[in-house]
Amino acid sequence: MIQDGAVDAIYMKHMILLVVTLFALIAMVPVTLASNEYMDGQAQADPSISFPLPDAPLTRSVQQDLDTPEYVFVTKWGTKKSYTKDGDFDKPSGIAIDSIGNVYVADTENDRIQKFEASGNFIAKWGRPGELDGHFLWPSDVAVDDSEDFVYALDGTSHCVQKFDSSGSFITSWGSEGTGDGEFLWPHGIAVGAAGDVYVADTDNCRIQKFDNSGNFLIKWGLWGHEDGEFMYPTGITVDASGDVYVADRSNSRIQKVTGQVSTTLPMA
């Protein structure tokens, strides 16, 4: 049987807990009101700010200037579950689009190229580990010739370029490990110009090499350094419709634009 003193002690503990809880709730009211007033004031000051209702779906968009189009997420594909199944990837590192919108992905650690419709539906794949024609050792990038839809895969570990038709049939390859013309050291980036010429970011040779679409060497420029036209491990490359070449100069933390063989360092924000 519980003694009267014990009952009184239990009662007092419950009363103290109740009082503390009430004070805590009362203290939260001004903070909540102030927060609501702040959000209302912010929304009035900037009509573009909106606060979704609790049941409203969460949407994500990029804040842009009013006179630019808004980009909206459309779709995605690929998972980490199986890695090797069709449509799955293992550390992909390059992507390109052909003239009708098909998407090609350098599926690097699966040693293959995968081809998809623009919606992400799987079309084809080719490649397996190895150094034979049509095989890869960590393909680092992929590019497409829009005029003829040739596909160029850059095999960084094998130090070569491989050329395919749009179905993945092997056509030719060129390059080997070295520092001479047409040789590469761990190349990371590839691009195709409007005339069909192929440009390679020859990363560890700190230079750019240009070839015709059969792999014949045309010209090279760049060497290790910090000055204009010099590179420290260029990794990414693209070519615009005018033939100007843009290079991601990785270890110099800059972009270089090349017209002909005249280099301009673009300012970084």
CSV table of C-alpha atoms in Angstrom, one decimal:
chain,number,residue,atom,x,y,z
A,1,MET,CA,0.0,0.0,0.0
A,2,ILE,CA,1.4,3.4,-1.0
A,3,GLN,CA,1.8,5.8,1.9
A,4,ASP,CA,0.3,9.3,1.9
A,5,GLY,CA,3.7,10.9,1.7
A,6,ALA,CA,4.6,9.0,-1.4
A,7,VAL,CA,1.4,9.9,-3.0
A,8,ASP,CA,2.0,13.6,-2.3
A,9,ALA,CA,5.5,13.4,-3.7
A,10,ILE,CA,4.3,11.8,-7.0
A,11,TYR,CA,1.5,14.4,-7.2
A,12,MET,CA,4.0,17.2,-6.8
A,13,LYS,CA,6.3,15.8,-9.5
A,14,HIS,CA,3.4,15.6,-12.0
A,15,MET,CA,2.4,19.2,-11.1
A,16,ILE,CA,6.0,20.5,-11.6
A,17,LEU,CA,6.2,18.7,-15.0
A,18,LEU,CA,2.9,20.2,-16.1
A,19,VAL,CA,3.9,23.7,-15.1
A,20,VAL,CA,7.3,23.5,-16.9
A,21,THR,CA,5.6,22.2,-20.1
A,22,LEU,CA,3.0,25.1,-20.0
A,23,PHE,CA,5.8,27.7,-19.6
A,24,ALA,CA,7.7,26.1,-22.6
A,25,LEU,CA,4.6,26.3,-24.8
A,26,ILE,CA,3.9,29.9,-23.8
A,27,ALA,CA,7.6,30.8,-24.6
A,28,MET,CA,7.3,29.4,-28.1
A,29,VAL,CA,4.3,31.6,-29.1
A,30,PRO,CA,6.2,34.9,-29.7
A,31,VAL,CA,8.9,33.0,-31.6
A,32,THR,CA,6.4,31.4,-33.9
A,33,LEU,CA,4.5,34.7,-34.4
A,34,ALA,CA,7.8,36.5,-35.2
A,35,SER,CA,8.8,33.8,-37.7
A,36,ASN,CA,5.4,34.1,-39.4
A,37,GLU,CA,5.7,37.9,-39.5
A,38,TYR,CA,9.2,37.6,-40.9
A,39,MET,CA,8.0,35.3,-43.7
A,40,ASP,CA,5.0,37.5,-44.5
A,41,GLY,CA,7.2,40.5,-44.6
A,42,GLN,CA,9.7,38.7,-46.9
A,43,ALA,CA,6.9,37.6,-49.2
A,44,GLN,CA,5.5,41.2,-49.4
A,45,ALA,CA,9.0,42.6,-50.0
A,46,ASP,CA,9.7,40.1,-52.8
A,47,PRO,CA,6.6,38.7,-54.5
A,48,SER,CA,8.8,35.9,-56.1
A,49,ILE,CA,9.2,34.3,-52.7
A,50,SER,CA,6.5,31.8,-51.9
A,51,PHE,CA,6.1,29.3,-49.1
A,52,PRO,CA,4.3,26.0,-50.1
A,53,LEU,CA,1.5,24.6,-48.1
A,54,PRO,CA,2.3,21.5,-46.1
A,55,ASP,CA,0.5,19.2,-48.5
A,56,ALA,CA,1.9,20.9,-51.6
A,57,PRO,CA,4.4,18.9,-53.7
A,58,LEU,CA,8.1,19.9,-53.4
A,59,THR,CA,9.4,21.4,-56.7
A,60,ARG,CA,12.9,22.3,-57.6
A,61,SER,CA,13.9,25.0,-60.0
A,62,VAL,CA,16.9,27.1,-60.8
A,63,GLN,CA,16.6,30.8,-60.0
A,64,GLN,CA,17.3,32.8,-63.2
A,65,ASP,CA,16.9,36.2,-64.6
A,66,LEU,CA,13.3,37.0,-65.7
A,67,ASP,CA,14.3,37.3,-69.4
A,68,THR,CA,15.9,33.8,-69.6
A,69,PRO,CA,14.0,30.6,-70.1
A,70,GLU,CA,13.4,28.4,-67.0
A,71,TYR,CA,14.9,24.9,-67.1
A,72,VAL,CA,12.6,22.2,-65.7
A,73,PHE,CA,13.7,18.6,-64.8
A,74,VAL,CA,12.4,16.1,-67.4
A,75,THR,CA,13.7,12.6,-66.6
A,76,LYS,CA,16.7,10.5,-65.5
A,77,TRP,CA,17.9,7.0,-66.0
A,78,GLY,CA,20.5,4.6,-64.6
A,79,THR,CA,20.9,3.2,-61.1
A,80,LYS,CA,23.6,2.0,-58.7
A,81,LYS,CA,21.9,-1.3,-58.0
A,82,SER,CA,23.4,-3.7,-60.6
A,83,TYR,CA,25.9,-1.5,-62.4
A,84,THR,CA,26.3,-3.9,-65.3
A,85,LYS,CA,22.7,-4.3,-66.6
A,86,ASP,CA,21.6,-2.5,-69.8
A,87,GLY,CA,20.9,1.1,-68.8
A,88,ASP,CA,22.9,1.0,-65.6
A,89,PHE,CA,26.3,2.7,-65.2
A,90,ASP,CA,29.5,2.4,-63.2
A,91,LYS,CA,31.1,5.8,-62.9
A,92,PRO,CA,30.2,7.2,-66.4
A,93,SER,CA,32.4,10.1,-67.4
A,94,GLY,CA,31.5,11.2,-70.9
A,95,ILE,CA,28.3,12.0,-72.9
A,96,ALA,CA,27.3,13.1,-76.4
A,97,ILE,CA,24.2,13.5,-78.6
A,98,ASP,CA,23.8,12.8,-82.3
A,99,SER,CA,21.9,14.6,-84.9
A,100,ILE,CA,18.6,13.0,-84.1
A,101,GLY,CA,18.9,13.3,-80.3
A,102,ASN,CA,20.2,9.9,-79.4
A,103,VAL,CA,22.4,9.9,-76.3
A,104,TYR,CA,25.8,8.1,-76.0
A,105,VAL,CA,27.5,7.5,-72.7
A,106,ALA,CA,31.0,6.5,-71.9
A,107,ASP,CA,30.3,3.9,-69.2
A,108,THR,CA,33.8,4.1,-67.8
A,109,GLU,CA,34.2,1.3,-65.3
A,110,ASN,CA,32.0,-1.0,-67.3
A,111,ASP,CA,34.4,-0.6,-70.3
A,112,ARG,CA,31.6,0.1,-72.8
A,113,ILE,CA,29.6,2.7,-74.6
A,114,GLN,CA,25.8,2.7,-74.2
A,115,LYS,CA,23.3,4.3,-76.6
A,116,PHE,CA,19.8,5.6,-75.6
A,117,GLU,CA,16.9,7.5,-77.0
A,118,ALA,CA,16.5,11.0,-75.7
A,119,SER,CA,13.8,9.7,-73.3
A,120,GLY,CA,16.4,7.3,-71.8
A,121,ASN,CA,15.2,4.1,-73.5
A,122,PHE,CA,18.1,1.7,-74.0
A,123,ILE,CA,19.1,1.1,-77.7
A,124,ALA,CA,22.5,-0.6,-77.8
A,125,LYS,CA,25.8,-1.1,-76.1
A,126,TRP,CA,29.3,-2.2,-77.2
A,127,GLY,CA,32.7,-2.8,-75.7
A,128,ARG,CA,34.2,-5.1,-73.1
A,129,PRO,CA,37.5,-5.0,-71.1
A,130,GLY,CA,40.6,-5.4,-73.3
A,131,GLU,CA,42.9,-3.8,-75.8
A,132,LEU,CA,41.6,-5.3,-79.0
A,133,ASP,CA,39.6,-3.3,-81.5
A,134,GLY,CA,36.2,-2.4,-80.0
A,135,HIS,CA,37.4,-3.2,-76.5
A,136,PHE,CA,38.1,-0.6,-73.8
A,137,LEU,CA,40.1,0.0,-70.7
A,138,TRP,CA,38.2,2.8,-68.9
A,139,PRO,CA,36.8,4.9,-71.8
A,140,SER,CA,37.0,8.5,-70.6
A,141,ASP,CA,34.9,10.4,-73.1
A,142,VAL,CA,32.7,10.1,-76.2
A,143,ALA,CA,31.9,12.5,-79.1
A,144,VAL,CA,29.7,12.3,-82.2
A,145,ASP,CA,30.1,13.7,-85.7
A,146,ASP,CA,26.8,15.4,-86.3
A,147,SER,CA,27.2,15.3,-90.1
A,148,GLU,CA,27.7,11.6,-90.4
A,149,ASP,CA,26.9,10.3,-86.9
A,150,PHE,CA,30.3,8.6,-86.4
A,151,VAL,CA,31.0,7.9,-82.8
A,152,TYR,CA,34.5,8.5,-81.3
A,153,ALA,CA,35.3,6.9,-78.0
A,154,LEU,CA,38.4,8.0,-76.1
A,155,ASP,CA,40.1,5.2,-74.3
A,156,GLY,CA,42.3,6.9,-71.7
A,157,THR,CA,44.0,3.9,-70.3
A,158,SER,CA,44.8,2.4,-73.8
A,159,HIS,CA,45.9,5.9,-74.9
A,160,CYS,CA,43.9,5.7,-78.2
A,161,VAL,CA,40.8,6.9,-80.1
A,162,GLN,CA,38.3,4.4,-81.5
A,163,LYS,CA,35.8,5.2,-84.2
A,164,PHE,CA,32.5,3.5,-84.7
A,165,ASP,CA,29.3,3.9,-86.7
A,166,SER,CA,26.2,4.8,-84.9
A,167,SER,CA,25.3,1.1,-84.3
A,168,GLY,CA,28.6,0.4,-82.6
A,169,SER,CA,30.4,-1.3,-85.5
A,170,PHE,CA,34.1,-0.7,-85.2
A,171,ILE,CA,35.7,1.4,-88.1
A,172,THR,CA,39.2,2.3,-87.1
A,173,SER,CA,41.4,3.5,-84.2
A,174,TRP,CA,44.6,5.5,-83.7
A,175,GLY,CA,47.0,6.4,-81.0
A,176,SER,CA,49.3,4.7,-78.5
A,177,GLU,CA,51.2,5.6,-75.4
A,178,GLY,CA,53.8,8.3,-75.9
A,179,THR,CA,54.7,11.9,-76.5
A,180,GLY,CA,55.0,12.0,-80.3
A,181,ASP,CA,52.5,13.3,-82.8
A,182,GLY,CA,49.4,11.1,-82.7
A,183,GLU,CA,50.4,9.5,-79.4
A,184,PHE,CA,48.7,10.2,-76.0
A,185,LEU,CA,49.3,10.1,-72.3
A,186,TRP,CA,46.1,9.5,-70.4
A,187,PRO,CA,43.8,11.6,-72.6
A,188,HIS,CA,40.5,12.7,-71.0
A,189,GLY,CA,38.5,14.8,-73.5
A,190,ILE,CA,37.4,14.5,-77.1
A,191,ALA,CA,35.3,16.7,-79.4
A,192,VAL,CA,34.4,16.9,-83.1
A,193,GLY,CA,34.3,20.1,-85.1
A,194,ALA,CA,31.7,21.1,-87.7
A,195,ALA,CA,34.1,20.0,-90.5
A,196,GLY,CA,34.5,16.5,-88.9
A,197,ASP,CA,37.9,17.1,-87.5
A,198,VAL,CA,38.6,15.4,-84.1
A,199,TYR,CA,40.2,17.3,-81.2
A,200,VAL,CA,41.7,15.4,-78.2
A,201,ALA,CA,42.7,16.8,-74.8
A,202,ASP,CA,46.0,14.9,-74.4
A,203,THR,CA,46.0,15.4,-70.7
A,204,ASP,CA,49.3,14.2,-69.3
A,205,ASN,CA,51.1,15.6,-72.4
A,206,CYS,CA,49.5,19.0,-71.6
A,207,ARG,CA,48.5,19.7,-75.1
A,208,ILE,CA,45.7,19.5,-77.7
A,209,GLN,CA,45.9,17.4,-80.8
A,210,LYS,CA,43.8,17.7,-83.9
A,211,PHE,CA,43.1,14.9,-86.5
A,212,ASP,CA,41.0,14.4,-89.5
A,213,ASN,CA,38.1,11.9,-89.2
A,214,SER,CA,40.3,9.1,-90.4
A,215,GLY,CA,42.8,9.7,-87.6
A,216,ASN,CA,45.5,11.4,-89.6
A,217,PHE,CA,47.5,13.9,-87.5
A,218,LEU,CA,47.0,17.5,-88.4
A,219,ILE,CA,48.4,19.8,-85.8
A,220,LYS,CA,49.1,20.2,-82.0
A,221,TRP,CA,49.5,23.0,-79.6
A,222,GLY,CA,50.2,23.6,-76.0
A,223,LEU,CA,52.9,22.6,-73.5
A,224,TRP,CA,53.1,22.4,-69.7
A,225,GLY,CA,52.9,25.8,-68.0
A,226,HIS,CA,50.8,28.7,-66.8
A,227,GLU,CA,51.0,31.2,-69.7
A,228,ASP,CA,48.4,31.7,-72.4
A,229,GLY,CA,48.4,28.7,-74.7
A,230,GLU,CA,50.0,26.5,-72.1
A,231,PHE,CA,48.2,23.9,-70.1
A,232,MET,CA,48.4,21.9,-66.8
A,233,TYR,CA,46.6,18.7,-67.5
A,234,PRO,CA,43.7,19.7,-69.8
A,235,THR,CA,40.7,17.5,-69.3
A,236,GLY,CA,37.6,18.8,-71.2
A,237,ILE,CA,37.3,20.1,-74.7
A,238,THR,CA,34.5,21.3,-77.0
A,239,VAL,CA,34.3,23.1,-80.4
A,240,ASP,CA,31.7,25.7,-81.4
A,241,ALA,CA,30.2,26.1,-84.9
A,242,SER,CA,32.8,28.7,-85.8
A,243,GLY,CA,35.7,26.3,-85.1
A,244,ASP,CA,36.7,28.0,-81.9
A,245,VAL,CA,38.1,25.5,-79.3
A,246,TYR,CA,37.4,25.7,-75.6
A,247,VAL,CA,39.6,23.8,-73.2
A,248,ALA,CA,39.2,23.1,-69.5
A,249,ASP,CA,42.7,23.7,-68.2
A,250,ARG,CA,42.3,21.7,-65.0
A,251,SER,CA,45.3,22.4,-62.8
A,252,ASN,CA,45.4,26.0,-63.9
A,253,SER,CA,41.7,26.3,-62.8
A,254,ARG,CA,40.8,28.2,-66.0
A,255,ILE,CA,39.1,27.9,-69.4
A,256,GLN,CA,41.2,28.7,-72.5
A,257,LYS,CA,39.6,29.6,-75.9
A,258,VAL,CA,41.6,28.9,-79.0
A,259,THR,CA,40.9,30.5,-82.4
A,260,GLY,CA,43.2,29.0,-85.0
A,261,GLN,CA,46.1,28.5,-82.7
A,262,VAL,CA,45.8,31.8,-80.9
A,263,SER,CA,44.8,31.2,-77.2
A,264,THR,CA,42.8,33.5,-74.9
A,265,THR,CA,42.3,32.8,-71.2
A,266,LEU,CA,38.7,33.4,-70.3
A,267,PRO,CA,38.0,35.2,-67.0
A,268,MET,CA,36.5,33.2,-64.3
A,269,ALA,CA,33.9,34.7,-62.0
